[in-house]
Structures are given as structure tokens and as C-alpha cells.
Amino acid sequence: MIITIDGPAGAGKSTIAKRLAKELKITYLDTGAMYRAVTLKALQQGVDTLDEDALAELAAVTRVQVLPAEDGVRVLLDDVDVTAAIRTEEVTRHSSIVAGKPKVRATIVDWQRRIGREQSIVIEGRDIGTVVFPDAEVKFFMDAELEERVRRRARELEEAGHPVDREALTADLRERDRRDQERSVGPLVKAEDAVAINTTAYTIDEVVAKMLEEIRRHNQ
Ligand code: DC
């Protein structure tokens, strides 16, 4: 069984996907972590994040593992734990540029398909229901008002002890939305057959319950 969740940054995808996977007792796969890990490696090795061919060559010789962990996922980049290192502002900013390169996407999409062939997953990202698994059993498209998405990101950063500049955060989310929506390959767009969920006014429990109901209905 493959369940896809797509949507913009801060819509609640990771939190919800993690919970849903737990309820269904299947694996949770965070695909953004893969783009982030390749981006981190490029930054570490001084590879220009605008150079598509260099990035594609780098991705081809990179091993990224996204492993289930108690509080989400543990991410290994060439066997080194980079779970925290891929969440910095710098990696976040560059990852949306790296994710805009078609040749890089081809490699990373391939990793995702390979995982989905072997096991049941709840998989979240931007192009999962449209490009990676267009035949997935149940698809969701999750969104929330920009203000609410900024509030959630700010809270996450504050909890992790980082200073928060709300104006910069808003500008950054807007810019990432634009890049994700406007790229030529794998843009952020709702699959026609995806169930749209606006999470702005709902609690996590309410959203998970709604999704479980949808999945049950599909399996009947
Ligand atoms: O969901 P996230 O913020 O961890 O994603 C990091 C970046 O990767 C973000 O800029 C969007 C991009 N991404 C993508 O293009 N396709 C995916 N399936 C997942 C993430």
C-alpha cells in the first residue's frame, strides 16, 4: 500500500505522515530529507548548487538512508548521521534550488520508487502523487494558510533553540513555495485524484482521523 502526501512547507505533512504511518503500522518516508542530504553533501564538497551536471554526478555516487526513528526519521548520508545537519537554514535555502534540477530529481525519484516497491509506505513530499507514485492507492494534498505555516515553522525553530525572525521566515516560505510551484519538473501541484485537506483550523488528531476514514473507505 502506498499513501502519498504532498503540499507546501509547513502544511503539517511530516507530523501527520508520521502519525498516520504509526496508526497503519507501515513505514514513513520523508522525501525532503533526501533532497536535503544531497544538498548538504554538495555544500560540504564545495559543489555549486546551481551546477546541475555536477550535482547529478554527486547524487549518483551518494547513498542516503531515511530510517524510522522514535521521533521521526534518522537520516544517514554515506553512512554518517546527518539528521540534525540537514535542518539548518543554509541547507533549507539551498535544497529548494537543488530540488529544481531535473537530473537530480531523476536520481532521487528513483531511490523513492525502489523503496516503495519493497514495502508499504506513507510517503510525503511535493511530487509524490503526481510523478513518483501516480498509481498510489490513496493520495492527499495538504495545505494551510501562509500565516499558520509561518507560525508552525517559528514554533519548531523556537523549540529547537533557534532565534526566529518572522518576517524573514514569511519571505522564505513564500520564495520556497514559488520555486516549488514554478519548476518545470515535479512541480508542487495537487494530483487530480488527491484528497485536499486544509489543516489550518484542525488539530493533528482531527486530520489523522479524517485521513484514516478516507483510507478505510478506499479499502472497503
Ligand atoms: O519538505 P522539506 O522542506 O524537507 O523539503 C526540502 C526541499 O526539497 C524543499 O525545497 C522542497 C524539496 N522537495 C521536492 O522538491 N520534492 C519532494 N518530493 C520533497 C522535497
Coordinates of C-alpha atoms and ligand atoms in Angstrom, one line a residue:
M1 CA 0.0 0.0 0.0
I2 CA 1.3 3.4 -0.9
I3 CA -0.2 6.6 0.6
T4 CA 1.1 9.9 -0.7
I5 CA 1.0 13.3 1.0
D6 CA 2.0 16.3 -1.0
G7 CA 1.9 20.0 -0.1
P8 CA 3.9 23.1 0.7
A9 CA 6.4 23.6 3.5
G10 CA 4.7 24.0 6.9
A11 CA 1.4 22.5 5.9
G12 CA 1.8 19.7 8.5
K13 CA 2.9 16.9 6.2
S14 CA 5.7 15.4 8.4
T15 CA 3.8 15.5 11.6
I16 CA 0.7 14.0 10.1
A17 CA 2.5 11.4 7.9
K18 CA 4.5 10.2 10.9
R19 CA 1.3 9.7 12.9
L20 CA -0.6 8.1 10.0
A21 CA 2.2 5.6 9.4
K22 CA 2.2 4.7 13.1
E23 CA -1.5 4.1 13.1
L24 CA -1.3 1.9 9.9
K25 CA 1.9 0.2 11.2
I26 CA 3.8 0.9 7.9
T27 CA 6.9 2.9 7.1
Y28 CA 7.1 6.7 7.0
L29 CA 9.3 8.2 4.2
D30 CA 10.3 11.8 4.3
T31 CA 11.5 12.6 0.7
G32 CA 12.5 16.2 1.6
A33 CA 15.2 14.6 3.7
M34 CA 16.7 13.1 0.6
Y35 CA 16.9 16.4 -1.2
R36 CA 18.3 18.0 1.9
A37 CA 21.0 15.3 2.3
V38 CA 22.3 15.6 -1.3
T39 CA 22.3 19.4 -0.7
L40 CA 24.3 19.1 2.4
K41 CA 26.9 16.9 0.6
A42 CA 27.1 19.5 -2.2
L43 CA 27.8 22.3 0.4
Q44 CA 30.3 20.1 2.2
Q45 CA 32.2 19.4 -1.0
G46 CA 32.0 22.9 -2.4
V47 CA 29.8 21.8 -5.4
D48 CA 27.9 24.8 -6.9
T49 CA 24.2 24.3 -6.1
L50 CA 23.4 25.9 -9.5
D51 CA 25.5 23.4 -11.5
E52 CA 23.1 20.7 -12.5
D53 CA 25.6 18.3 -14.0
A54 CA 27.9 18.4 -11.1
L55 CA 25.0 17.9 -8.7
A56 CA 23.7 14.9 -10.7
E57 CA 27.2 13.3 -10.7
L58 CA 27.3 13.8 -7.0
A59 CA 23.8 12.4 -6.4
A60 CA 24.7 9.3 -8.5
V61 CA 27.5 8.3 -6.1
T62 CA 25.7 9.2 -2.9
R63 CA 23.8 6.9 -0.5
V64 CA 21.0 8.4 1.5
Q65 CA 19.1 6.3 4.0
V66 CA 16.0 7.6 5.7
L67 CA 15.4 5.3 8.7
P68 CA 12.5 5.1 11.0
A69 CA 13.3 6.6 14.5
E70 CA 11.3 7.1 17.7
D71 CA 10.6 10.8 17.0
G72 CA 10.5 10.7 13.2
V73 CA 13.4 9.7 11.0
R74 CA 17.1 9.3 11.2
V75 CA 19.0 10.3 8.1
L76 CA 22.3 8.8 7.0
L77 CA 24.4 10.4 4.3
D78 CA 27.0 7.9 3.1
D79 CA 26.6 6.1 6.5
V80 CA 27.1 9.3 8.6
D81 CA 24.2 10.5 10.7
V82 CA 23.1 13.9 9.3
T83 CA 19.7 14.1 11.0
A84 CA 20.3 17.5 12.6
A85 CA 22.7 18.8 10.0
I86 CA 20.2 18.8 7.1
R87 CA 17.8 21.1 9.0
T88 CA 19.9 24.2 9.1
E89 CA 18.7 27.4 7.4
E90 CA 21.5 27.1 4.8
V91 CA 20.6 23.6 3.8
T92 CA 16.9 24.6 3.7
R93 CA 17.6 27.5 1.4
H94 CA 19.9 25.6 -1.0
S95 CA 17.7 22.5 -1.1
S96 CA 14.9 24.2 -3.0
I97 CA 17.5 25.2 -5.6
V98 CA 19.0 21.7 -5.8
A99 CA 15.4 20.2 -6.0
G100 CA 14.8 22.3 -9.1
K101 CA 17.4 20.4 -11.1
P102 CA 15.7 17.7 -13.3
K103 CA 18.7 15.4 -13.4
V104 CA 19.0 15.4 -9.6
R105 CA 15.3 14.7 -9.3
A106 CA 15.5 11.8 -11.6
T107 CA 18.0 10.1 -9.3
I108 CA 16.2 10.8 -6.1
V109 CA 12.8 9.8 -7.5
D110 CA 14.4 6.5 -8.5
W111 CA 15.5 6.0 -4.8
Q112 CA 11.9 6.6 -3.7
R113 CA 10.4 4.2 -6.2
R114 CA 12.8 1.5 -5.2
I115 CA 11.7 1.8 -1.5
G116 CA 8.0 1.8 -2.5
R117 CA 8.4 -1.4 -4.4
E118 CA 9.7 -3.2 -1.4
Q119 CA 7.2 -2.2 1.3
S120 CA 4.0 -0.3 2.3
I121 CA 4.7 3.4 2.9
V122 CA 3.3 6.7 3.9
I123 CA 5.4 9.0 1.8
E124 CA 5.4 12.8 1.8
G125 CA 6.9 15.4 -0.5
R126 CA 5.9 17.7 -3.3
D127 CA 5.5 15.4 -6.4
I128 CA 4.8 12.1 -4.9
G129 CA 1.1 11.6 -6.1
T130 CA 1.8 13.2 -9.4
V131 CA 5.2 11.9 -10.5
V132 CA 6.8 9.4 -8.1
F133 CA 3.7 7.1 -7.5
P134 CA 0.9 8.3 -9.8
D135 CA -0.9 4.9 -9.2
A136 CA -0.8 5.2 -5.4
E137 CA -3.8 3.8 -3.5
V138 CA -4.7 6.9 -1.6
K139 CA -3.4 10.4 -2.2
F140 CA -3.6 13.5 -0.1
F141 CA -2.8 17.2 -0.8
M142 CA -2.2 19.1 2.4
D143 CA -2.2 22.8 2.7
A144 CA -2.6 25.6 5.3
E145 CA -2.8 29.4 5.3
L146 CA 0.6 31.0 5.0
E147 CA 0.3 32.7 8.4
E148 CA -0.4 29.4 10.1
R149 CA 2.5 27.8 8.3
V150 CA 4.8 30.6 9.4
R151 CA 3.5 30.1 13.0
R152 CA 4.3 26.4 12.9
R153 CA 7.8 26.8 11.5
A154 CA 8.5 29.5 14.0
R155 CA 7.4 27.3 16.9
E156 CA 9.6 24.4 15.6
L157 CA 12.6 26.7 15.4
E158 CA 12.0 28.2 18.8
E159 CA 11.6 24.8 20.3
A160 CA 15.0 23.8 18.8
G161 CA 16.5 26.9 20.4
H162 CA 17.0 28.9 17.2
P163 CA 16.2 32.7 17.1
V164 CA 13.2 33.5 14.9
D165 CA 12.7 36.4 12.5
R166 CA 9.0 36.1 11.5
E167 CA 9.3 38.5 8.5
A168 CA 12.3 36.6 7.1
L169 CA 10.5 33.3 7.7
T170 CA 7.5 34.5 5.8
A171 CA 9.6 35.7 2.9
D172 CA 11.5 32.5 2.9
L173 CA 8.3 30.3 2.8
R174 CA 6.9 32.4 0.0
E175 CA 10.0 32.1 -2.0
R176 CA 10.2 28.3 -1.4
D177 CA 6.5 27.9 -2.4
R178 CA 7.2 29.9 -5.6
R179 CA 10.3 27.7 -6.5
D180 CA 8.4 24.5 -5.8
Q181 CA 5.4 25.5 -7.8
E182 CA 7.2 27.0 -10.8
R183 CA 9.8 24.4 -11.6
S184 CA 9.4 22.5 -14.8
V185 CA 10.0 19.0 -13.4
G186 CA 8.0 17.7 -10.5
P187 CA 6.3 20.9 -9.5
L188 CA 4.2 21.2 -6.4
V189 CA 0.7 20.6 -7.7
K190 CA -2.3 18.7 -6.5
A191 CA -2.8 15.4 -8.3
E192 CA -6.3 15.3 -9.8
D193 CA -7.3 12.3 -7.7
A194 CA -5.8 13.6 -4.4
V195 CA -8.0 14.4 -1.5
A196 CA -7.4 18.0 -0.5
I197 CA -7.0 18.8 3.2
N198 CA -6.6 22.3 4.6
T199 CA -5.1 21.8 8.0
T200 CA -5.3 25.5 9.2
A201 CA -8.2 25.0 11.6
Y202 CA -7.8 21.4 12.5
T203 CA -5.8 19.6 15.2
I204 CA -3.4 16.8 14.3
D205 CA -5.8 14.2 15.7
E206 CA -8.7 15.5 13.6
V207 CA -6.6 15.5 10.4
V208 CA -5.3 11.9 11.1
A209 CA -8.9 10.7 11.8
K210 CA -10.1 12.2 8.5
M211 CA -7.3 10.5 6.6
L212 CA -7.9 7.1 8.2
E213 CA -11.5 7.4 7.3
E214 CA -10.6 8.1 3.7
I215 CA -8.2 5.1 3.6
R216 CA -10.8 2.8 5.2
R217 CA -13.3 3.9 2.6
H218 CA -10.9 3.2 -0.2
N219 CA -10.1 -0.3 1.2
Q220 CA -13.7 -1.4 1.5
Ligands
DC1 O1 9.9 19.1 2.8 P1 11.2 19.7 3.0 O2 11.2 21.2 3.5 O3 12.1 18.9 3.9 O4 11.9 19.7 1.6 C1 13.2 20.2 1.3 C2 13.3 20.7 -0.1 O5 13.1 19.7 -1.1 C3 12.1 21.7 -0.5 O6 12.7 22.9 -1.0 C4 11.3 21.0 -1.5 C5 12.1 19.9 -2.0 N1 11.4 18.7 -2.2 C6 11.0 18.4 -3.5 O7 11.2 19.2 -4.4 N2 10.3 17.2 -3.8 C7 10.0 16.4 -2.8 N3 9.3 15.3 -3.1 C8 10.4 16.7 -1.4 C9 11.0 17.9 -1.2

